[in-house]
Coordinates of C-alpha atoms and ligand atoms in Angstrom, one line a residue:
M1 CA 0.0 0.0 0.0
F2 CA 1.3 3.4 -0.9
W3 CA 1.4 6.0 2.0
T4 CA -1.5 8.0 0.6
E5 CA -3.8 5.0 1.0
E6 CA -2.5 4.3 4.5
F7 CA -3.7 7.8 5.4
T8 CA -7.1 7.6 3.6
E9 CA -7.8 4.2 5.3
Q10 CA -7.4 5.9 8.8
I11 CA -9.3 8.9 7.6
K12 CA -12.3 6.8 6.5
E13 CA -12.3 4.9 9.8
R14 CA -12.3 8.1 11.9
F15 CA -14.9 9.9 9.8
H16 CA -17.1 7.0 8.8
K17 CA -20.2 8.7 10.1
K18 CA -19.7 12.0 8.3
I19 CA -18.9 10.0 5.1
A20 CA -22.0 7.9 5.5
D21 CA -24.0 11.2 5.8
D22 CA -22.4 12.3 2.5
S23 CA -20.9 15.5 4.1
P24 CA -17.6 16.6 2.6
L25 CA -14.5 16.2 4.8
I26 CA -12.8 19.5 5.3
I27 CA -9.0 19.5 4.7
R28 CA -7.0 22.7 5.4
D29 CA -3.6 24.2 5.2
E30 CA -2.3 27.7 5.1
K31 CA 0.5 30.1 4.4
T32 CA 1.1 33.7 5.7
L33 CA 1.8 35.9 2.7
S34 CA 4.5 38.0 4.2
G35 CA 6.8 37.6 1.2
R36 CA 7.4 35.3 -1.7
V37 CA 6.3 31.8 -0.7
H38 CA 9.2 29.4 -0.3
V39 CA 9.3 26.1 -2.2
G40 CA 9.1 24.2 1.1
S41 CA 5.4 25.2 1.4
L42 CA 4.6 23.2 -1.7
R43 CA 5.1 20.0 0.3
G44 CA 2.2 20.8 2.6
I45 CA 0.0 22.0 -0.3
V46 CA 0.6 18.9 -2.4
L47 CA 0.3 16.5 0.6
H48 CA -3.1 17.9 1.5
G49 CA -4.2 18.1 -2.1
I50 CA -3.2 14.5 -2.8
I51 CA -5.2 13.3 0.1
A52 CA -8.2 15.1 -1.4
Q53 CA -7.4 13.6 -4.8
V54 CA -7.2 10.0 -3.4
L55 CA -10.4 10.5 -1.3
A56 CA -12.2 11.6 -4.5
E57 CA -10.9 8.5 -6.2
Q58 CA -12.5 6.5 -3.4
H59 CA -15.8 8.4 -3.8
V60 CA -15.3 10.2 -0.5
K61 CA -16.2 13.9 -0.7
S62 CA -13.8 16.5 0.6
I63 CA -13.0 20.1 0.3
F64 CA -9.4 21.2 0.5
M65 CA -9.4 24.8 1.7
Y66 CA -6.0 26.6 1.4
E67 CA -5.7 29.8 3.3
L68 CA -3.8 32.8 2.0
N69 CA -3.3 34.4 5.3
D70 CA -3.5 38.2 4.9
N71 CA -4.4 38.9 8.5
D72 CA -1.2 38.3 10.4
P73 CA 1.0 41.3 11.5
M74 CA 3.8 42.3 9.2
D75 CA 6.7 41.2 11.5
G76 CA 9.6 41.2 9.0
L77 CA 10.4 42.6 5.6
P78 CA 11.5 40.5 2.6
I79 CA 14.9 41.8 1.7
N80 CA 14.1 42.3 -2.0
I81 CA 11.5 45.0 -1.3
D82 CA 11.9 48.7 -0.7
Q83 CA 12.9 48.8 3.0
E84 CA 12.4 52.5 3.5
K85 CA 8.9 52.4 2.0
F86 CA 7.6 49.5 4.0
A87 CA 9.4 49.9 7.4
P88 CA 6.7 52.3 8.7
H89 CA 4.1 49.6 8.1
M90 CA 5.7 47.0 10.4
G91 CA 3.2 45.8 12.9
K92 CA 0.2 46.4 10.8
P93 CA -2.0 43.5 9.6
L94 CA -0.8 42.5 6.1
F95 CA -4.0 43.4 4.4
A96 CA -3.5 47.0 5.6
V97 CA 0.0 47.2 4.1
P98 CA 0.2 48.8 0.7
P99 CA 0.8 46.6 -2.3
V100 CA 4.3 45.9 -3.7
H101 CA 3.1 46.5 -7.3
E102 CA 0.7 49.1 -8.5
G103 CA -2.8 47.7 -9.2
E104 CA -2.7 45.0 -6.5
D105 CA -5.1 45.1 -3.5
N106 CA -2.6 44.9 -0.7
F107 CA 0.9 43.7 0.2
T108 CA -0.1 40.0 0.1
T109 CA -1.8 40.0 -3.4
G110 CA 1.2 39.5 -5.6
F111 CA 2.6 36.7 -3.3
G112 CA -0.7 34.9 -3.3
E113 CA -1.1 35.1 -7.1
E114 CA 2.5 33.9 -7.6
L115 CA 1.8 30.9 -5.4
K116 CA -1.3 30.0 -7.4
L117 CA 0.8 30.1 -10.6
A118 CA 3.2 27.6 -9.1
V119 CA 0.5 25.3 -7.7
N120 CA -2.5 25.4 -10.1
P121 CA -0.8 23.6 -13.0
M122 CA -0.5 20.5 -10.8
G123 CA -4.3 20.1 -11.0
L124 CA -5.0 19.6 -7.3
P125 CA -8.5 20.2 -6.0
I126 CA -7.9 23.5 -4.1
E127 CA -10.3 26.1 -2.8
W128 CA -8.2 29.2 -2.1
Y129 CA -9.5 31.6 0.6
H130 CA -8.4 34.7 2.4
L131 CA -8.6 35.0 6.2
R132 CA -9.5 38.7 6.6
P133 CA -13.0 38.5 5.1
L134 CA -13.9 35.7 7.7
Y135 CA -13.0 38.0 10.6
L136 CA -14.8 40.9 9.0
A137 CA -17.9 38.8 8.5
G138 CA -18.0 37.9 12.2
K139 CA -17.2 34.2 11.7
F140 CA -14.6 34.4 14.5
N141 CA -16.8 36.2 17.0
E142 CA -17.8 33.1 18.8
V143 CA -14.3 31.7 19.2
I144 CA -13.0 35.1 20.2
R145 CA -15.6 35.2 23.0
E146 CA -14.6 31.6 24.1
A147 CA -10.9 32.4 24.0
L148 CA -11.4 35.6 26.1
D149 CA -13.7 33.8 28.6
G150 CA -11.2 31.0 28.8
A151 CA -8.1 33.2 29.0
A152 CA -7.0 31.9 32.4
R153 CA -7.2 28.3 31.1
I154 CA -5.3 29.2 27.9
R155 CA -2.6 30.7 30.0
E156 CA -2.4 27.5 32.0
I157 CA -2.3 25.4 28.8
Y158 CA 0.7 27.4 27.6
Q159 CA 2.4 26.7 30.9
E160 CA 1.5 23.0 31.1
V161 CA 2.3 22.1 27.5
S162 CA 5.2 24.3 26.5
G163 CA 6.5 25.5 29.9
G164 CA 6.4 29.1 28.6
G165 CA 3.9 30.8 30.9
K166 CA 2.0 34.0 30.1
P167 CA 1.6 36.8 32.6
D168 CA -1.8 37.0 34.5
D169 CA -2.8 40.1 32.6
W170 CA -2.2 38.4 29.2
F171 CA -5.3 37.8 27.0
P172 CA -5.3 35.7 23.8
L173 CA -6.2 38.6 21.5
N174 CA -4.6 41.4 19.5
V175 CA -6.8 44.4 18.6
I176 CA -6.1 46.6 15.6
C177 CA -5.1 50.0 17.2
P178 CA -7.7 52.5 16.0
R179 CA -5.1 55.2 16.0
C180 CA -2.1 53.8 14.3
G181 CA -3.6 50.7 12.6
K182 CA -1.1 48.3 14.1
I183 CA -2.0 44.9 15.4
G184 CA 1.4 43.5 16.5
T185 CA 1.9 46.2 19.1
T186 CA -1.4 46.0 21.1
K187 CA -1.9 44.3 24.4
V188 CA -5.3 43.4 25.7
T189 CA -5.4 43.6 29.5
A190 CA -9.0 43.1 30.4
W191 CA -12.3 41.7 29.1
D192 CA -15.8 42.6 30.5
G193 CA -17.8 40.3 28.3
N194 CA -18.5 43.1 25.8
E195 CA -15.4 45.0 25.3
V196 CA -11.7 44.6 25.8
T197 CA -9.3 47.1 27.4
Y198 CA -6.1 47.5 25.4
E199 CA -2.9 49.5 25.1
C200 CA -0.8 50.1 21.9
K201 CA 2.6 49.7 23.5
K202 CA 5.7 51.4 22.2
H203 CA 8.1 48.6 23.0
Y204 CA 5.8 45.5 23.1
V205 CA 7.6 43.8 20.3
K206 CA 11.1 44.3 18.8
W207 CA 10.0 44.6 15.2
A208 CA 7.4 47.3 15.5
E209 CA 6.7 50.4 17.6
G210 CA 3.2 51.2 19.0
C211 CA 1.7 54.6 19.4
G212 CA 0.8 54.5 23.1
H213 CA -2.9 54.8 22.5
K214 CA -5.2 53.2 25.2
G215 CA -8.9 52.5 25.3
T216 CA -11.7 49.9 25.3
M217 CA -13.3 48.4 22.2
S218 CA -15.4 45.5 20.9
P219 CA -13.1 42.6 19.9
F220 CA -15.6 41.4 17.2
D221 CA -16.2 41.8 13.5
G222 CA -12.7 42.2 12.4
N223 CA -11.5 44.6 15.1
A224 CA -9.1 42.0 16.5
T225 CA -7.4 38.7 15.8
L226 CA -6.3 35.7 17.9
P227 CA -2.6 35.0 18.4
W228 CA -1.4 32.2 16.3
K229 CA -1.7 29.1 18.5
P230 CA -5.2 29.8 19.7
E231 CA -6.0 31.1 16.2
W232 CA -4.9 27.8 14.7
A233 CA -7.3 25.9 16.9
A234 CA -10.0 28.5 16.3
K235 CA -9.7 28.0 12.5
W236 CA -10.4 24.3 12.9
K237 CA -13.7 25.1 14.6
V238 CA -14.7 28.0 12.4
L239 CA -14.2 26.1 9.2
G240 CA -15.1 22.7 10.6
V241 CA -11.7 21.2 9.8
D242 CA -11.3 17.4 9.8
I243 CA -7.9 16.9 8.3
E244 CA -4.8 19.2 8.7
G245 CA -1.2 18.3 8.9
G246 CA 1.8 20.4 9.6
G247 CA 5.5 20.7 9.1
K248 CA 7.8 18.9 11.5
D249 CA 8.8 22.2 13.2
H250 CA 5.4 22.4 14.9
Y251 CA 5.7 19.0 16.4
A252 CA 8.4 19.2 19.0
A253 CA 7.2 18.2 22.5
G254 CA 5.4 21.2 23.9
G255 CA 5.2 22.7 20.4
S256 CA 2.6 24.7 18.7
R257 CA 0.5 21.7 17.5
E258 CA 0.2 20.3 21.0
V259 CA -0.8 23.7 22.4
A260 CA -3.4 24.3 19.6
A261 CA -4.8 20.7 20.0
K262 CA -5.4 21.3 23.7
I263 CA -6.9 24.7 23.2
S264 CA -9.2 23.3 20.5
E265 CA -10.5 20.5 22.7
E266 CA -10.7 22.4 26.0
I267 CA -11.7 25.9 25.0
F268 CA -13.5 25.5 21.7
H269 CA -14.8 22.0 22.4
Y270 CA -13.7 20.9 19.0
P271 CA -11.7 17.7 18.3
A272 CA -8.2 18.3 16.9
P273 CA -8.2 17.3 13.2
F274 CA -6.7 14.2 11.8
D275 CA -3.0 14.9 11.7
V276 CA -0.1 14.3 9.3
A277 CA 3.3 15.6 10.4
Y278 CA 5.7 16.0 7.5
E279 CA 9.4 16.4 7.3
F280 CA 11.3 19.3 5.8
F281 CA 11.9 20.1 2.2
N282 CA 15.6 20.9 2.1
F283 CA 16.6 23.2 -0.6
Q284 CA 20.3 23.6 -1.4
G285 CA 20.6 26.0 -4.3
K286 CA 23.6 28.3 -4.2
K287 CA 23.2 30.2 -7.4
M288 CA 19.4 30.6 -7.1
S289 CA 19.6 31.8 -3.6
A290 CA 22.5 34.1 -4.2
S291 CA 21.0 35.8 -7.2
K292 CA 17.7 36.4 -5.6
G293 CA 19.0 37.2 -2.2
L294 CA 16.6 34.7 -0.7
G295 CA 15.8 31.0 -0.6
A296 CA 14.1 29.8 -3.7
S297 CA 10.4 30.6 -4.1
A298 CA 7.8 28.0 -5.0
K299 CA 7.4 29.7 -8.4
E300 CA 11.1 29.6 -9.2
V301 CA 11.3 25.9 -8.5
A302 CA 8.0 25.2 -10.2
D303 CA 9.5 26.8 -13.3
L304 CA 12.3 24.2 -13.4
L305 CA 10.0 21.2 -13.7
P306 CA 7.0 20.1 -15.7
P307 CA 4.0 20.2 -13.3
K308 CA 3.6 16.4 -13.1
I309 CA 7.2 16.0 -12.1
L310 CA 6.9 18.7 -9.5
K311 CA 3.9 16.9 -8.1
F312 CA 5.8 13.6 -8.3
L313 CA 8.7 15.2 -6.4
M314 CA 6.4 16.2 -3.5
I315 CA 4.6 12.8 -3.1
R316 CA 7.1 10.1 -4.0
K317 CA 8.5 10.1 -0.5
E318 CA 6.3 9.4 2.5
P319 CA 5.7 12.4 4.7
R320 CA 8.1 11.4 7.4
Q321 CA 11.1 11.4 5.1
P322 CA 12.8 14.7 4.2
I323 CA 13.0 15.7 0.6
D324 CA 16.4 17.0 -0.5
F325 CA 16.5 19.3 -3.5
D326 CA 19.6 20.6 -5.1
P327 CA 18.8 22.3 -8.4
E328 CA 22.5 22.6 -9.2
G329 CA 23.3 19.0 -8.5
K330 CA 21.8 15.7 -9.7
T331 CA 18.4 16.1 -8.2
I332 CA 16.7 17.2 -11.4
P333 CA 18.1 14.5 -13.8
N334 CA 17.5 11.8 -11.1
L335 CA 14.0 13.0 -10.7
F336 CA 13.2 12.6 -14.4
D337 CA 14.8 9.2 -14.3
E338 CA 12.9 8.1 -11.3
Y339 CA 9.6 9.3 -12.9
D340 CA 10.4 7.3 -16.0
R341 CA 11.2 4.2 -13.8
C342 CA 7.9 4.6 -12.0
A343 CA 6.1 4.9 -15.4
D344 CA 7.8 1.5 -16.4
H345 CA 6.2 0.0 -13.3
Y346 CA 2.8 1.6 -14.0
F347 CA 2.7 0.4 -17.5
N348 CA 3.9 -3.1 -16.6
R349 CA 7.1 -2.8 -18.6
H350 CA 8.6 -4.7 -15.7
A351 CA 8.3 -8.4 -15.0
E352 CA 7.4 -7.6 -11.4
P353 CA 5.7 -4.2 -11.2
F354 CA 5.9 -2.6 -7.7
V355 CA 3.0 -0.5 -6.4
G356 CA 5.4 1.8 -4.5
Y357 CA 6.6 2.9 -8.0
A358 CA 3.5 2.6 -10.0
R359 CA 1.3 4.5 -7.6
P360 CA 3.2 7.8 -7.3
F361 CA 3.4 7.9 -11.1
A362 CA -0.4 7.6 -11.4
L363 CA -1.0 10.1 -8.6
A364 CA 1.4 12.7 -10.2
Q365 CA -0.7 12.9 -13.4
I366 CA -2.5 16.3 -13.8
D367 CA -5.9 14.9 -14.6
P368 CA -6.6 12.2 -12.0
L369 CA -9.8 11.1 -13.8
K370 CA -8.0 10.3 -17.0
E371 CA -6.2 7.0 -17.5
P372 CA -2.5 7.9 -18.0
E373 CA -1.4 7.4 -21.6
D374 CA 1.5 5.1 -22.2
L375 CA 4.0 7.5 -23.9
W376 CA 7.5 6.9 -25.1
E377 CA 9.6 9.6 -23.5
M378 CA 13.3 10.4 -24.2
R379 CA 15.5 9.8 -21.2
F380 CA 16.9 12.9 -19.5
Q381 CA 20.5 12.0 -20.3
S382 CA 19.9 11.5 -24.0
L383 CA 17.8 14.7 -24.2
S384 CA 20.4 16.7 -22.4
F385 CA 22.8 15.6 -25.1
V386 CA 20.5 16.4 -28.0
V387 CA 19.6 19.9 -26.8
Q388 CA 23.3 20.8 -26.6
M389 CA 24.0 19.6 -30.2
P390 CA 22.8 22.3 -32.6
H391 CA 23.3 19.9 -35.6
L392 CA 20.7 17.4 -34.2
D393 CA 16.9 17.5 -34.6
I394 CA 15.1 16.5 -31.5
E395 CA 12.2 14.6 -33.1
T396 CA 14.5 12.8 -35.6
E397 CA 16.8 11.6 -32.8
A398 CA 13.8 10.6 -30.6
E399 CA 12.4 8.5 -33.5
K400 CA 15.8 6.8 -33.9
L401 CA 15.8 6.0 -30.2
K402 CA 12.2 4.8 -30.1
G403 CA 12.7 2.8 -33.3
K404 CA 9.5 4.1 -34.9
A405 CA 7.5 7.3 -35.4
L406 CA 6.4 9.3 -32.5
T407 CA 2.7 9.8 -31.8
E408 CA 1.3 13.4 -31.6
A409 CA 1.1 13.1 -27.8
E410 CA 4.7 11.9 -27.7
K411 CA 5.9 14.8 -29.7
I412 CA 4.2 17.2 -27.3
A413 CA 5.7 15.4 -24.3
L414 CA 9.1 15.4 -26.0
H415 CA 9.1 19.2 -26.7
E416 CA 7.8 20.0 -23.2
R417 CA 10.5 17.9 -21.6
A418 CA 13.2 19.3 -23.9
S419 CA 12.3 22.9 -23.0
Y420 CA 12.8 22.1 -19.3
V421 CA 16.0 20.1 -19.9
K422 CA 17.4 23.0 -22.0
K423 CA 16.5 25.6 -19.4
W424 CA 18.3 23.6 -16.8
I425 CA 21.4 22.9 -18.9
D426 CA 21.6 26.6 -19.8
T427 CA 21.3 27.9 -16.2
L428 CA 21.9 25.5 -13.3
A429 CA 23.4 22.3 -14.6
P430 CA 26.8 21.3 -13.1
A431 CA 29.8 21.0 -15.5
E432 CA 29.4 17.2 -15.8
Y433 CA 26.1 17.7 -17.7
K434 CA 27.7 19.9 -20.3
F435 CA 28.7 17.9 -23.4
V436 CA 31.7 19.0 -25.5
I437 CA 32.5 16.8 -28.5
Q438 CA 36.3 16.2 -28.5
D439 CA 38.4 16.7 -31.6
T440 CA 41.5 15.1 -30.3
T441 CA 42.4 12.2 -28.0
P442 CA 42.0 13.4 -24.5
D443 CA 45.0 13.5 -22.2
G444 CA 45.6 10.7 -19.8
L445 CA 43.6 8.1 -21.8
D446 CA 45.0 5.0 -20.2
L447 CA 44.3 1.8 -22.2
N448 CA 45.6 -1.7 -21.8
D449 CA 46.7 -3.7 -24.8
K450 CA 43.4 -5.6 -25.0
Q451 CA 41.4 -2.4 -25.0
K452 CA 43.8 -0.8 -27.6
K453 CA 43.3 -3.8 -29.9
A454 CA 39.6 -3.8 -29.5
L455 CA 39.1 -0.1 -30.1
H456 CA 41.4 -0.2 -33.1
E457 CA 39.4 -3.0 -34.6
L458 CA 36.1 -1.2 -33.7
G459 CA 37.4 1.9 -35.5
K460 CA 38.0 -0.1 -38.7
R461 CA 34.6 -1.8 -38.4
L462 CA 32.7 1.4 -37.8
G463 CA 34.5 3.0 -40.7
D464 CA 33.3 0.2 -43.0
L465 CA 29.7 0.2 -41.9
K466 CA 27.2 0.5 -44.8
E467 CA 24.4 1.7 -42.7
W468 CA 25.3 4.3 -40.0
S469 CA 22.6 4.0 -37.3
G470 CA 22.3 3.6 -33.5
E471 CA 21.5 -0.1 -34.0
T472 CA 24.3 -1.0 -36.3
V473 CA 26.9 0.9 -34.2
H474 CA 25.6 -0.7 -31.1
D475 CA 25.8 -4.1 -32.7
K476 CA 29.4 -3.6 -33.7
I477 CA 30.4 -2.4 -30.3
H478 CA 28.7 -5.3 -28.7
R479 CA 30.4 -7.9 -31.0
T480 CA 33.8 -6.3 -30.5
K481 CA 33.3 -6.4 -26.8
E482 CA 32.5 -10.1 -26.8
E483 CA 35.3 -11.0 -29.2
F484 CA 37.9 -9.2 -27.2
E485 CA 36.4 -10.4 -23.9
L486 CA 36.0 -6.9 -22.4
T487 CA 33.7 -6.0 -19.6
P488 CA 31.1 -3.4 -20.4
K489 CA 33.1 -0.8 -18.4
E490 CA 36.3 -1.6 -20.3
I491 CA 34.8 -0.7 -23.6
F492 CA 32.2 2.0 -22.7
Q493 CA 34.4 4.2 -20.5
P494 CA 37.1 4.8 -23.1
L495 CA 34.4 5.5 -25.7
Y496 CA 32.9 8.3 -23.6
R497 CA 36.4 9.5 -22.7
I498 CA 37.5 9.7 -26.3
F499 CA 34.4 11.5 -27.7
I500 CA 33.2 13.6 -24.8
N501 CA 36.0 13.3 -22.2
R502 CA 33.7 11.9 -19.6
T503 CA 33.3 8.5 -18.0
S504 CA 29.6 8.1 -18.8
G505 CA 27.0 9.5 -21.2
P506 CA 23.9 8.8 -23.3
Q507 CA 23.2 5.4 -24.9
V508 CA 26.4 4.7 -26.7
G509 CA 25.4 3.3 -30.0
W510 CA 22.9 6.1 -30.7
F511 CA 25.3 8.7 -29.3
L512 CA 28.1 7.7 -31.7
S513 CA 25.6 7.5 -34.6
T514 CA 24.9 11.2 -34.1
L515 CA 28.5 12.0 -34.9
D516 CA 30.2 11.9 -38.3
Q517 CA 31.0 8.3 -39.3
Q518 CA 34.5 9.0 -40.6
K519 CA 35.4 11.1 -37.6
V520 CA 34.4 8.4 -35.2
A521 CA 36.5 5.8 -37.1
D522 CA 39.5 8.1 -37.3
M523 CA 39.3 9.1 -33.6
L524 CA 39.1 5.5 -32.5
I525 CA 42.1 4.4 -34.6
A526 CA 44.1 7.5 -33.5
S527 CA 43.3 7.0 -29.8
S528 CA 44.2 3.3 -29.8
S529 CA 47.5 3.6 -31.8
Ligands
LIG1 ZN1 -1.3 52.4 18.0

């Protein structure tokens, strides 16, 4: 069983009544839009989305609600924005901070739209929503009242669970200061059942300065928000959340998840949702982070991969395993290879297909209702070679490798893949993926006598070939290898060394057939003399 089914089995058991009533299960996740969204956030989005996708496959209704949080205080500035312009807005709720680009509603708009551009092509069933309108519409009024009434118990929960106590005059609420508009700087000190007493404190937090205003006001209808741990729990109740996981950082003993779960159960009398804790997405891009001045955004990484392969990246490992992603290393070529390997299992091209490979391939497809089409796809290694050889035509070489004409769908897939491969080769690929055809024998080519004799003979045979094709070249190499009793490594390595000065490369028969026949013969004879 693949991990997605392990989770949906547990989900169906816990919510069997709701499912029998035909009510949709509510799945939720969120991101605060305080800057460009980091690629790491895609793991949570895809994880929740794939659970919704698998439930749908099993005819269980669900709604995956993804929150674009525009209500949190601005407590830090992304370094690639105008610091002087935005510094005075520190401490305000994000929806009240001006937009980064003209024409946008507020500070969060562009970041939310960019995230959607990265996520939507993966075809996950997502309902995007903003938090601010829910507060404004009074949806949080009841939980705000419960939190204020239960303030003493919430303070105890913080103390019991995390050991970090709150002072006796601390209330789980931040009002928006009616004078300066900041929310991060206000402290509520009393609650009489109708109104809260508050002060906008000059030095309440390090990252923003309050105006000193004091007063009483209603905490309802958008005037205030809950601090994040009680708010996390409050959202579960307000939206009726059944399923919500979180990143590993929230799951330390005494961490935020535990605090939120306890507040949910004791203060809001709402059961904590079905939980999935997931490991980190470790990003190791040096060039990307250096040029942008930040970690890589979801959009930048999404641009490096076809949507189905981005989706595949996020689901092929079970949630408790970290995902390591180095766009300047072997991650991307390995990812394409792994996707192809999984396709082989899905389409039974293997004697013993393995569900752990076949399943993530199927799940990664963009339209889950459509049976995946069995396409011939060019391997990353071969494609990376073709895109670097201006004298080669991609479709022609693909047909040679496939052994027959490509279907229309295969042509589309080929050109899509080629565009990603080319982009990667041109920008991020390490030197070992750059192919340079050699004109002379490389230095330090160390051949034993048997290899020399074999390569010399191979040069003559290839020079005499009547038909110059991948198959005929492959055949000659194979026969020569057998005749001279060489191991595959003993013959392939020098071939790659002689022609591209590397120890490995694309499928050798086809690769040599893309070069000039006479040149191949001459180089082999010269190198083995
Ligand atoms: Zn103020």
